[in-house]
Coordinates of C-alpha atoms (C1' of nucleotides) in Angstrom, one line a residue:
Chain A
X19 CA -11.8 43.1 -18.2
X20 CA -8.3 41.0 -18.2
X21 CA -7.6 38.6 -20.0
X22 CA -4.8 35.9 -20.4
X23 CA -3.4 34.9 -23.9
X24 CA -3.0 31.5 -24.7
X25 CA 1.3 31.2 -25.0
X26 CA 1.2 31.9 -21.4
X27 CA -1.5 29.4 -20.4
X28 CA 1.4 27.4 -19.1
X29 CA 2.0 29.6 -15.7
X30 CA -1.9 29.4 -15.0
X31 CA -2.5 25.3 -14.7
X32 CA -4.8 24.6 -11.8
X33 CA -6.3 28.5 -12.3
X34 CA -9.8 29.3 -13.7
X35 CA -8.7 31.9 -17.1
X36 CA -10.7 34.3 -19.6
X37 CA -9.3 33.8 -23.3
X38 CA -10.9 36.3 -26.1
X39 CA -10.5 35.0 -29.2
X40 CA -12.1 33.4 -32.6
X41 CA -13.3 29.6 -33.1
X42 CA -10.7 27.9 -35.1
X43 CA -12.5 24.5 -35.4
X44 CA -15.2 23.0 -33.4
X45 CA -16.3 19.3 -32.8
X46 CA -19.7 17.9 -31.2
X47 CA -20.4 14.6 -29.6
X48 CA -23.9 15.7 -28.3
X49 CA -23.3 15.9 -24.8
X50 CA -19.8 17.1 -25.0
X51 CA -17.8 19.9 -27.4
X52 CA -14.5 21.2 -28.2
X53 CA -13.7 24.3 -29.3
X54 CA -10.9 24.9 -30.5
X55 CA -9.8 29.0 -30.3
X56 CA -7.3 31.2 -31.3
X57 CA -5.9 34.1 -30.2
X58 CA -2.8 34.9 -32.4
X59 CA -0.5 33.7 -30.1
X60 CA -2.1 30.1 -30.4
X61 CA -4.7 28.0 -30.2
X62 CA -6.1 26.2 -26.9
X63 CA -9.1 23.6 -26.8
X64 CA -12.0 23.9 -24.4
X65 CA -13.9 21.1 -23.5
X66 CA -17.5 22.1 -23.2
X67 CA -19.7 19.2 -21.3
X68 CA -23.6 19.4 -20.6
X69 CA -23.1 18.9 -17.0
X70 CA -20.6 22.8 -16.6
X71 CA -22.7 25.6 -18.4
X72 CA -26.0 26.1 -18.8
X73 CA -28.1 24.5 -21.6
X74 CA -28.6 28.2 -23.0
X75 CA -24.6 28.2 -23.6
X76 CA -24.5 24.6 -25.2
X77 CA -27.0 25.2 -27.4
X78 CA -25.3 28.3 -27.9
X79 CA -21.4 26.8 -28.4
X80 CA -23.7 24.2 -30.9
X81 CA -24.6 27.0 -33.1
X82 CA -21.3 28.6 -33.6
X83 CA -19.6 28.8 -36.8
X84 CA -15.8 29.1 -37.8
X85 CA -14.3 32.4 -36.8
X86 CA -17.2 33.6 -34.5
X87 CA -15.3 35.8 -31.8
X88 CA -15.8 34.5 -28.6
X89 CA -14.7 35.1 -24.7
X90 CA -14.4 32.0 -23.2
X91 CA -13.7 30.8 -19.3
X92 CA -12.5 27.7 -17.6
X93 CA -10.0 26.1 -15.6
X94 CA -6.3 25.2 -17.3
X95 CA -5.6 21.5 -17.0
X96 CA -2.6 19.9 -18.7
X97 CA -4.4 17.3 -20.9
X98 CA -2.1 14.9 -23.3
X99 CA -5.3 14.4 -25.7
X100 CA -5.2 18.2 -26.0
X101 CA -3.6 19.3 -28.8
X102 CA -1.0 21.9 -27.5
X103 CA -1.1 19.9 -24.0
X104 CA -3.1 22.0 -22.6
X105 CA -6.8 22.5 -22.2
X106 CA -9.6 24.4 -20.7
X107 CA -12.6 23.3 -18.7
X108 CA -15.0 25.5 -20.1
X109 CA -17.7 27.1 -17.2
X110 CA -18.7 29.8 -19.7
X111 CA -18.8 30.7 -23.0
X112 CA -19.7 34.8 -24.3
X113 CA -20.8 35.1 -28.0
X114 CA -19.1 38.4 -29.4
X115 CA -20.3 37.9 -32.7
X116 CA -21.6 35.1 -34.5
X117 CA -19.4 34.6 -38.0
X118 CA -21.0 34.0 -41.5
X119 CA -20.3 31.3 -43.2
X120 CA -16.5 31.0 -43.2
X121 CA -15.1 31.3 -46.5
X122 CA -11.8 28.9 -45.7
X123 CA -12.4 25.4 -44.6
X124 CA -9.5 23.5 -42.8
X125 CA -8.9 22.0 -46.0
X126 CA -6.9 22.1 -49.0
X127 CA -7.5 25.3 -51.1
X128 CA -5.7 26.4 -54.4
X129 CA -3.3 29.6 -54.3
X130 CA -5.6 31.9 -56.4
X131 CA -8.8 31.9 -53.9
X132 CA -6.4 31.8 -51.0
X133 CA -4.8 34.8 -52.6
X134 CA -8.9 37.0 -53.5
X135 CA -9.0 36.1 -49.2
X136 CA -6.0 37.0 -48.0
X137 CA -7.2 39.0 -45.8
X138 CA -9.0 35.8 -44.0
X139 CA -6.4 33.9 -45.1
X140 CA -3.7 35.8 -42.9
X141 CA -5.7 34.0 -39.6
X142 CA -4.2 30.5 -40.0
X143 CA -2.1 28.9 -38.6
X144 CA 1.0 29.0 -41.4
X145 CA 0.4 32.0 -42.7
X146 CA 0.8 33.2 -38.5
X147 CA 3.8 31.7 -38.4
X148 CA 5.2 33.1 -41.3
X149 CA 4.5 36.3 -40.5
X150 CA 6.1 36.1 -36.9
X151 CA 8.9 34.8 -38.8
X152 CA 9.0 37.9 -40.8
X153 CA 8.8 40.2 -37.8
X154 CA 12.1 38.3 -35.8
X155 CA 13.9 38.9 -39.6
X156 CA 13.1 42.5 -39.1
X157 CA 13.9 42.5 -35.3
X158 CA 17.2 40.4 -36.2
X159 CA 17.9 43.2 -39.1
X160 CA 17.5 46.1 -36.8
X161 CA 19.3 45.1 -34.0
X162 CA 22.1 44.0 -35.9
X163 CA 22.7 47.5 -37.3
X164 CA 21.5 49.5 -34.0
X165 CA 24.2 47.1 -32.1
X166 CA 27.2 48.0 -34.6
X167 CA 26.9 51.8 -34.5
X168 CA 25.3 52.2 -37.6
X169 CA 22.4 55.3 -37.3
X170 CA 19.1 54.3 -39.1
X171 CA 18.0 57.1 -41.8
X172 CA 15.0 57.0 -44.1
X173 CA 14.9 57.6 -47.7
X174 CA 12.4 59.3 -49.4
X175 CA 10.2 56.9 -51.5
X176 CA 9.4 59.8 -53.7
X177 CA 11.9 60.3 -56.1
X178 CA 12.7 62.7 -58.9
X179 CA 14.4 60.3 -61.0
X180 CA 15.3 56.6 -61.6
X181 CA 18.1 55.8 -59.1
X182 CA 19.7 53.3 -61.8
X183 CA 18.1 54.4 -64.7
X184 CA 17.6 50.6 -65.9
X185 CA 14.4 49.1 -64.4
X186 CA 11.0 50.7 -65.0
X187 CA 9.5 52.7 -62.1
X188 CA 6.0 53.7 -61.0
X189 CA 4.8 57.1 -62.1
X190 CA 2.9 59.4 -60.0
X191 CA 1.9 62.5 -60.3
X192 CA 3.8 65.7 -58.1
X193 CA 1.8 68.7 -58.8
X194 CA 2.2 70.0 -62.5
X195 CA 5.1 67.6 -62.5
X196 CA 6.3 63.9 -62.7
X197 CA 7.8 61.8 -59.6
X198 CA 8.8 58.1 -59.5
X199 CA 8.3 55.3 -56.5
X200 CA 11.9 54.4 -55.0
X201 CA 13.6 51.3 -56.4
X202 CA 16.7 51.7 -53.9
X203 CA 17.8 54.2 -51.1
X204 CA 21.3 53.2 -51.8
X205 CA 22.0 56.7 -53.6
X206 CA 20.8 58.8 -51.0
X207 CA 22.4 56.6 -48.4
X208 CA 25.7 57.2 -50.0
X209 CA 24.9 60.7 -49.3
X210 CA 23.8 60.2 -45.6
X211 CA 26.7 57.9 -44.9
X212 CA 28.8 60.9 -45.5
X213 CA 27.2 62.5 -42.6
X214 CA 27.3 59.9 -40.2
X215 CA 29.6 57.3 -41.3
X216 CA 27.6 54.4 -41.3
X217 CA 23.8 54.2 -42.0
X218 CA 21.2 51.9 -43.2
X219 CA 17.5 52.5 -44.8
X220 CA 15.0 50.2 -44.4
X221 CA 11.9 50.7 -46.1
X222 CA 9.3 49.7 -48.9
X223 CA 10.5 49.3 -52.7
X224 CA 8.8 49.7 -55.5
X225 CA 9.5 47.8 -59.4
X226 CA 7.1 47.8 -62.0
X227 CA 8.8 45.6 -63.8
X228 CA 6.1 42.9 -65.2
X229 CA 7.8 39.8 -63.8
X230 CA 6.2 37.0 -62.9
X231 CA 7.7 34.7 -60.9
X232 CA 8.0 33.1 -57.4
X233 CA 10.7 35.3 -56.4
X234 CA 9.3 38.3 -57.6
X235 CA 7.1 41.4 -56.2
X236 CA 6.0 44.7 -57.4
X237 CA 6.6 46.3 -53.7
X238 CA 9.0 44.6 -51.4
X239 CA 11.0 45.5 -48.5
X240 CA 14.5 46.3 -48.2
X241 CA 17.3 46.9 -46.0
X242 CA 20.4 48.9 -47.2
X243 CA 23.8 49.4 -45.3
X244 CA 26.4 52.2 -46.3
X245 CA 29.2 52.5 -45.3
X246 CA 31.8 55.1 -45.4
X247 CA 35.7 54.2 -46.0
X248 CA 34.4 51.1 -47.0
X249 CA 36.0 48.4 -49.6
X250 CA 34.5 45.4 -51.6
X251 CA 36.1 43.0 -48.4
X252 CA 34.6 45.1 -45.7
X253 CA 30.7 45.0 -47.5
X254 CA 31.4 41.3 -47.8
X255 CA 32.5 40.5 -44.6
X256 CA 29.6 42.5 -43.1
X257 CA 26.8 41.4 -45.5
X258 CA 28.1 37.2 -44.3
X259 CA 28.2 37.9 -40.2
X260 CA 24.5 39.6 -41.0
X261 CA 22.8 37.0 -43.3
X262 CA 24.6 34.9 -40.6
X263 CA 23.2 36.6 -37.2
X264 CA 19.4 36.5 -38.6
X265 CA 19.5 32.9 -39.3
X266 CA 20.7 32.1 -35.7
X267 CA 18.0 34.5 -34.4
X268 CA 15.2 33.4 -36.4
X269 CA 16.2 29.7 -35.0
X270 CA 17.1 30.6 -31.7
X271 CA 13.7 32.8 -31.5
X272 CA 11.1 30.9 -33.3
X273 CA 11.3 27.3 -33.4
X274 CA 7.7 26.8 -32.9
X275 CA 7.0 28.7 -35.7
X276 CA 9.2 26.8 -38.2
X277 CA 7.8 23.8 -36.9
X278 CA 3.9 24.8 -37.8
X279 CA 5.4 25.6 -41.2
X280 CA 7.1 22.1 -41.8
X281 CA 10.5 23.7 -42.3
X282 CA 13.4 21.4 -42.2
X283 CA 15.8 23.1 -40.3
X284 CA 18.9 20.9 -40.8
X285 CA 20.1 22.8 -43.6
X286 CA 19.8 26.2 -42.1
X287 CA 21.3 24.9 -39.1
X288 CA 24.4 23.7 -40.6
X289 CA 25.6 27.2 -42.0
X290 CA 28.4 28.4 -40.5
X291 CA 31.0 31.5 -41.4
X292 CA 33.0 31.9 -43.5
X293 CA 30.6 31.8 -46.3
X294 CA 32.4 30.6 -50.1
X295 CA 33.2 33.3 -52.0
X296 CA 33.9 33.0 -55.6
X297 CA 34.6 35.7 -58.3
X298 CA 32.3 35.6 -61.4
X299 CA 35.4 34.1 -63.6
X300 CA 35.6 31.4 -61.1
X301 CA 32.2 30.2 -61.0
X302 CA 32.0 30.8 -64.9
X303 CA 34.7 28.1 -65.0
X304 CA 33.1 25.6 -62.4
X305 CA 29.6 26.2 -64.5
X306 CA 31.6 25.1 -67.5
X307 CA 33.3 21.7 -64.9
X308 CA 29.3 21.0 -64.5
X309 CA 28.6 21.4 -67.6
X310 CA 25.9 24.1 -67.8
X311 CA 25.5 25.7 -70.3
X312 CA 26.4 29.1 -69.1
X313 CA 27.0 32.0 -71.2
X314 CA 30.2 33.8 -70.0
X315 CA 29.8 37.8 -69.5
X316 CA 26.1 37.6 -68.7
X317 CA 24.2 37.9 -65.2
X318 CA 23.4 35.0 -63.0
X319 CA 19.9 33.9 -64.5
X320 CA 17.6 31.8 -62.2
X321 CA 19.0 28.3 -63.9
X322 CA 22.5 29.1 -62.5
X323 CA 21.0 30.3 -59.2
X324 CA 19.4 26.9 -59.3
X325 CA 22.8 25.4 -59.7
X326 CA 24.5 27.3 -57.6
X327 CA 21.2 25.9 -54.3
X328 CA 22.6 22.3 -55.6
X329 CA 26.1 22.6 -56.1
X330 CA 26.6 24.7 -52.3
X331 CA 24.7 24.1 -48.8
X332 CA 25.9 27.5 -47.7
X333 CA 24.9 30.9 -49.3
X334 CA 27.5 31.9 -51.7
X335 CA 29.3 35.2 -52.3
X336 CA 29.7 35.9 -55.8
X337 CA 32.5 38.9 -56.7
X338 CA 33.5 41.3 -59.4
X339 CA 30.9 40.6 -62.1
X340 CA 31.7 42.2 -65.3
X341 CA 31.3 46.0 -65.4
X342 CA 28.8 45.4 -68.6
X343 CA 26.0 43.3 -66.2
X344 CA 25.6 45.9 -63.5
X345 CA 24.7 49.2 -62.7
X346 CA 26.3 52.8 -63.2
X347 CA 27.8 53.6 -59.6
X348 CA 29.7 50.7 -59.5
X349 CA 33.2 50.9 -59.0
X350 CA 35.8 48.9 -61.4
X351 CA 38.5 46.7 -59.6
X352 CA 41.9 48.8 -60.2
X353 CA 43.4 45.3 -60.9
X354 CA 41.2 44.6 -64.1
X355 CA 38.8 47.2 -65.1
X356 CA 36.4 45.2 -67.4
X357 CA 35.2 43.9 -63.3
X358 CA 33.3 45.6 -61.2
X359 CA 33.9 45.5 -57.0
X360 CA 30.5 44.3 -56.9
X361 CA 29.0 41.4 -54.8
X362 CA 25.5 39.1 -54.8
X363 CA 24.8 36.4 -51.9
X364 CA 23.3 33.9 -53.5
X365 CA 21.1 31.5 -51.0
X366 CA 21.0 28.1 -50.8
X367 CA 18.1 25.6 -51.2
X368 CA 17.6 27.4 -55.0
X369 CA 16.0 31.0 -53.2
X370 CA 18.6 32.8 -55.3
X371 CA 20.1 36.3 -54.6
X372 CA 19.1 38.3 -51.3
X373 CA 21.9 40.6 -51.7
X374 CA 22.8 42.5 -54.1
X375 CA 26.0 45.4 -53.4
X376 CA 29.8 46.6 -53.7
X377 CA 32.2 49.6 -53.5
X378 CA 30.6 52.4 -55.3
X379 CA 32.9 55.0 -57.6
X380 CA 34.6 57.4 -55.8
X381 CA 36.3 59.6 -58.7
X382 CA 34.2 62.2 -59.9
X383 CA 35.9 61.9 -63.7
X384 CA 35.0 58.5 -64.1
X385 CA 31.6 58.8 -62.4
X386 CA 30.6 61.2 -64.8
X387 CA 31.9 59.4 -67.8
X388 CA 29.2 56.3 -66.6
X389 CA 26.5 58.4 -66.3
X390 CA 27.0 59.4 -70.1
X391 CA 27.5 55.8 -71.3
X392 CA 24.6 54.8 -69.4
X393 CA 22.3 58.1 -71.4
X394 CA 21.3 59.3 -67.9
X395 CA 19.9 62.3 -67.3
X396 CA 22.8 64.4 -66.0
X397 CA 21.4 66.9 -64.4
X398 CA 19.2 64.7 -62.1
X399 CA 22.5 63.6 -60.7
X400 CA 24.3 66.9 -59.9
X401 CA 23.9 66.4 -56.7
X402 CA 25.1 62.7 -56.5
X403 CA 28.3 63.7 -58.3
X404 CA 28.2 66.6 -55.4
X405 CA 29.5 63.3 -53.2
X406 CA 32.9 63.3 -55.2
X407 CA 33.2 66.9 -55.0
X408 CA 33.2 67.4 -51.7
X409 CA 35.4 65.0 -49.5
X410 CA 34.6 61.8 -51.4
X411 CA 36.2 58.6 -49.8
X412 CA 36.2 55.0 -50.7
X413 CA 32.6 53.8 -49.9
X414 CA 29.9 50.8 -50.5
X415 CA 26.9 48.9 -49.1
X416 CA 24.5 46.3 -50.4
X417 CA 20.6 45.6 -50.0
X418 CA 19.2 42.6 -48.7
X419 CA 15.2 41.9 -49.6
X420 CA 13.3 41.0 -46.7
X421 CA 11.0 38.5 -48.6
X422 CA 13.3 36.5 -50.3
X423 CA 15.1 36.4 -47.0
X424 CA 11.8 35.5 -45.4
X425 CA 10.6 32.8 -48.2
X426 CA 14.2 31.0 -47.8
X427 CA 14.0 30.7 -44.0
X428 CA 10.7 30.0 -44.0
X429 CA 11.1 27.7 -46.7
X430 CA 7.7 28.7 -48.3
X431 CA 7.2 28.1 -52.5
X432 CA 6.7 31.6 -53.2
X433 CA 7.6 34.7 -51.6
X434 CA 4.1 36.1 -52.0
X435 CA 3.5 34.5 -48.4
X436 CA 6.2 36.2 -47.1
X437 CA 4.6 39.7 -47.1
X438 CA 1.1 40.3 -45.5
X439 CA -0.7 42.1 -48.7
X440 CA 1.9 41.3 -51.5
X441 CA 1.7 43.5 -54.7
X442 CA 2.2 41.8 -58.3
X443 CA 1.9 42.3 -61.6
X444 CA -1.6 42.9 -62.2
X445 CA -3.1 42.0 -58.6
X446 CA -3.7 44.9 -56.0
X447 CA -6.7 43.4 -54.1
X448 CA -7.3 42.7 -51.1
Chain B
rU23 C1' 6.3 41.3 -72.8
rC24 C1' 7.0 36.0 -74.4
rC25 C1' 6.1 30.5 -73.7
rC26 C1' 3.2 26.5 -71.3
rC27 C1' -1.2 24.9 -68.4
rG28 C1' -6.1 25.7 -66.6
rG29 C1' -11.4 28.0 -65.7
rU30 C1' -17.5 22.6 -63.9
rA31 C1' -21.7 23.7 -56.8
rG32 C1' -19.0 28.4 -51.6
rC33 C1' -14.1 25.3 -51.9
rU34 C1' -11.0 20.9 -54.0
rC35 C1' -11.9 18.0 -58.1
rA36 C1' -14.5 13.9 -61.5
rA37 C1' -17.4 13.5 -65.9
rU38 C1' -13.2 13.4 -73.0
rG39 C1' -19.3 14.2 -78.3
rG40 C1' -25.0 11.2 -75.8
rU41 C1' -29.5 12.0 -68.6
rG42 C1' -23.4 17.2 -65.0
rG43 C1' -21.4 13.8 -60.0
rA44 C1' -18.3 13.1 -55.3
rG45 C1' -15.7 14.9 -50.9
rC46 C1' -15.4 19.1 -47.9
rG47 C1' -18.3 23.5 -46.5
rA48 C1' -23.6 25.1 -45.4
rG49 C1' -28.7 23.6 -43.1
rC50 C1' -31.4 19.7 -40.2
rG51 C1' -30.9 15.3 -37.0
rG52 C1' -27.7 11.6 -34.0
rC53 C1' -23.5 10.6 -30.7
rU54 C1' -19.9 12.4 -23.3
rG55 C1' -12.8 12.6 -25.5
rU56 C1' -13.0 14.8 -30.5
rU57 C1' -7.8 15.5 -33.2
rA58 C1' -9.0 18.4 -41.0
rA59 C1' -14.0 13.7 -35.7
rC60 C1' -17.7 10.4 -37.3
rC61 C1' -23.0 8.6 -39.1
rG62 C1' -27.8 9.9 -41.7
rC63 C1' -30.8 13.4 -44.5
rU64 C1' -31.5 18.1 -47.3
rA65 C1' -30.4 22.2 -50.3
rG66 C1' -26.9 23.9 -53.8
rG67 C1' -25.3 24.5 -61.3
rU68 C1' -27.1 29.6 -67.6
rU69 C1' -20.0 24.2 -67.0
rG70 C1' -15.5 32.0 -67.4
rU71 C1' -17.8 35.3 -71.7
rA72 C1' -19.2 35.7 -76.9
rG73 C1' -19.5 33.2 -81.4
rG74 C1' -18.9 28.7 -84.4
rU75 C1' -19.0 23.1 -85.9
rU76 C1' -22.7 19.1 -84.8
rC77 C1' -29.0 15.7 -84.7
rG78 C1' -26.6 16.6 -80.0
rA79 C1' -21.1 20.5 -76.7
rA80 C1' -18.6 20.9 -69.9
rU81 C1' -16.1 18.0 -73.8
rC82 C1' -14.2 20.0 -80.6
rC83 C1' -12.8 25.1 -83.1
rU84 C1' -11.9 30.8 -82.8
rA85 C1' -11.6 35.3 -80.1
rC86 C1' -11.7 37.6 -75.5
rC87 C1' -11.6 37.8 -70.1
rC88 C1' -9.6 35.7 -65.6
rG89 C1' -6.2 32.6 -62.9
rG90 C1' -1.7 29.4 -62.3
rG91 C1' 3.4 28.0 -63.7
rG92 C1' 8.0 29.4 -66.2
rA93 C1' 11.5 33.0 -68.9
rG94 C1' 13.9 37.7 -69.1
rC95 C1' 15.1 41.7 -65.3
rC96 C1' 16.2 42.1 -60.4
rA97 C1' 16.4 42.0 -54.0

RNA sequence: UCCCCGGUAGCUCAAUGGUGGAGCGAGCGGCUGUUAACCGCUAGGUUGUAGGUUCGAAUCCUACCCGGGGAGCCA
């Protein structure tokens, strides 16, 4: 049987339609009802008066509870009471299954019950929105690389060892042996981009680091560029025209939805490229201007990323932190060694770093003296060090995470609504 | 892992040492244009768990469990 979905109700006014969906809200005035029923690409009103169906299928409509799945049928009229502007004359109404008592009332509810439901919880109408929001931020992503000549190659998520060595990984079992969840494709990438030029994973992450915060998850998705006979200026001038291209996508494609979610768009509207770019030194000196209290030689900690979202209306790149801060691969700028030709965006509106990358080490000397001052396990990296051996060139990337980049768009509190069943420290269910 | 806050009806909350309530949701009834509709009635509770103080504990104390917020680390 065909059917018509509600976001293309528009082409059918004056035309008699079949919708299948679920009851979103319903209201009675005794002789006359309104359902109100989604589909998932939105939600349409049907008036339902005594006088158009039978008195079986008003006392039916009367007995229907929140979420029951119904087919319903009428006629498309344009209707300014309507909310949407349009509405259905309803001639009949098919009962598909008549829902319990609905757990989530059109109401306020607080974040820990929402969370034990979300798998109810993903039917409303933000949490809809947000997740079309996170598929045009994927669409964006792909179509950005796909369009630029850049070959899409997946990383395992198995892994033998830690890719950094620094953050604590999940454990599985491999046969009468060990095996760790990915934190990063980046190493393999820096392999495959030496096949093919220019490559990017995209994939689930995995960090079982106990944090606890609004930024954080325990598996999160993220997209990693690699690029051969690449340097620190060429990663940062490709990691600002991409952050760049989703935003005007994700505006360009789903108003509506930012809308439903009450994001103000005026700040995301007003970001335009060049992005500021500042080296660590630089900012370290502004911090000390402001007056934070910042030590100098650290990492960027969330207070400073919360400066940085007041202090700058566009996403900031932040260059050549020191060589202590960050990880192994990273390669030091020939012009002062104790700096690494590393770069983080840092997003505005406080949602803090969504990219994180640089020019990795080329030399095979140095490479392996890192891996012994950072007590890694040499022989787990033969085959990384394999890289410099054997044509090595000039190279880098960076990762963006899909959430943060979701949460900051989307402008939602916590990037636990940015993923459909988030993982966190200590909650797996639903 | 550390610091802070909380746990009372299905949900959101009130009751601050003296008879556990309201709104929403649910059930029943009313209403022909509702916008989280409205009006009336009904049901709904071992106050997170265990112990302690007290004539008396949802309320004070201790431990544990669970949840929320923040820090560190990171995307």
């Amino acid at each position: 049987m065909s059917h018509t979905y509600i976001s293309d109700l528009k082409n059918y006014v004056g035309q008699p339609v079949t919708i299948k969906g679920w009851l979103y809200n319903k209201r009675s005035s005794g002789k006359i009802q309104f359902l109100q029923v989604r589909d998932g690409t939105g939600i349409v009103q049907g008036v339902l008066a005594t006088n158009d169906v039978s008195p079986e299928i008003f006392q039916m409509c009367d007995r229907l509870s929140q979420e029951s799945s119904v087919i319903i049928t009428g006629l498309v009229r344009e209707d300014q009471r309507a909310p949407g502007g349009y509405e259905l004359t309803l001639t009949n109404v098919q009962l598909v299954h008549l829902a319990e008592p609905y757990p989530i009332a059109l109401k306020e509810h607080g974040i820990g019950f929402l969370m034990e439901q979300r798998h109810l919880w993903l039917r409303s109408r933000k949490q809809v929105a947000v997740l079309k929001i996170r598929a045009e931020v994927i669409k964006a992503i792909r179509n950005f690389f796909d369009s630029r000549g850049f070959v899409l190659v997946d990383t395992p998520i198995l892994t033998p060892a830690a890719c950094e060595g620094t953050t604590t990984l999940f454990e599985v079992g491999y046969f009468d042996d060990k095996a760790y969840l990915t934190q990063s494709g980046q190493l393999y990438n820096e392999a495959t981009a030496m096949a093919l030029g220019k490559v990017y994973c995209f994939g689930p992450t995995f960090r079982a680091e106990k944090s606890k915060t609004r930024k954080h998850l325990t598996e999160f998705w993220m997209v990693e560029p690699e690029i051969a006979y690449a340097e620190l200026d060429d990663v940062m001038n490709l990691a600002e025209e991409f952050v760049y291209t989703i935003i005007r996508q994700v505006l360009e494609n789903r108003p509506e939805e930012l809308k439903i979610l009450e994001r103000d768009t005026k700040p995301l509207e007003k970001i335009k490229l060049p992005f500021p770019r500042l080296s660590y030194h630089e900012l370290a000196k502004l911090f000390k201007e402001w007056q934070h209290n910042f030590a100098d030689g650290n990492d960027l900690g969330a207070p400073e990323e919360t400066v940085i979202g007041e202090k700058f209306d566009q996403p900031l790149l932040v260059h050549r932190f020191p060589m202590k801060v960050k990880a192994f691969y990273m390669k030091a700028d020939p012009a002062n060694p104790e700096v690494a030709l590393c770069v983080d965006v840092i997003a505005p509106e406080g949602y803090g770093e969504i990219i994180g990358g640089g020019q990795r080490e080329d030399d095979l000397k140095r490479l392996e003296e890192k891996i012994k001052e950072h007590k890694l396990p040499r022989a787990a990296f033969e085959w990384y060090l394999d890289l410099r051996r054997y044509g090595s060139v000039p190279h880098g990337g960076f990762g963006l995470g899909v959430e943060r980049t979701v949460a900051w768009l989307c402008g939602t509190e916590h990037i636990r609504e940015c993923i459909p069943f988030p993982r966190m420290l200590y909650k797996i269910y639903p």
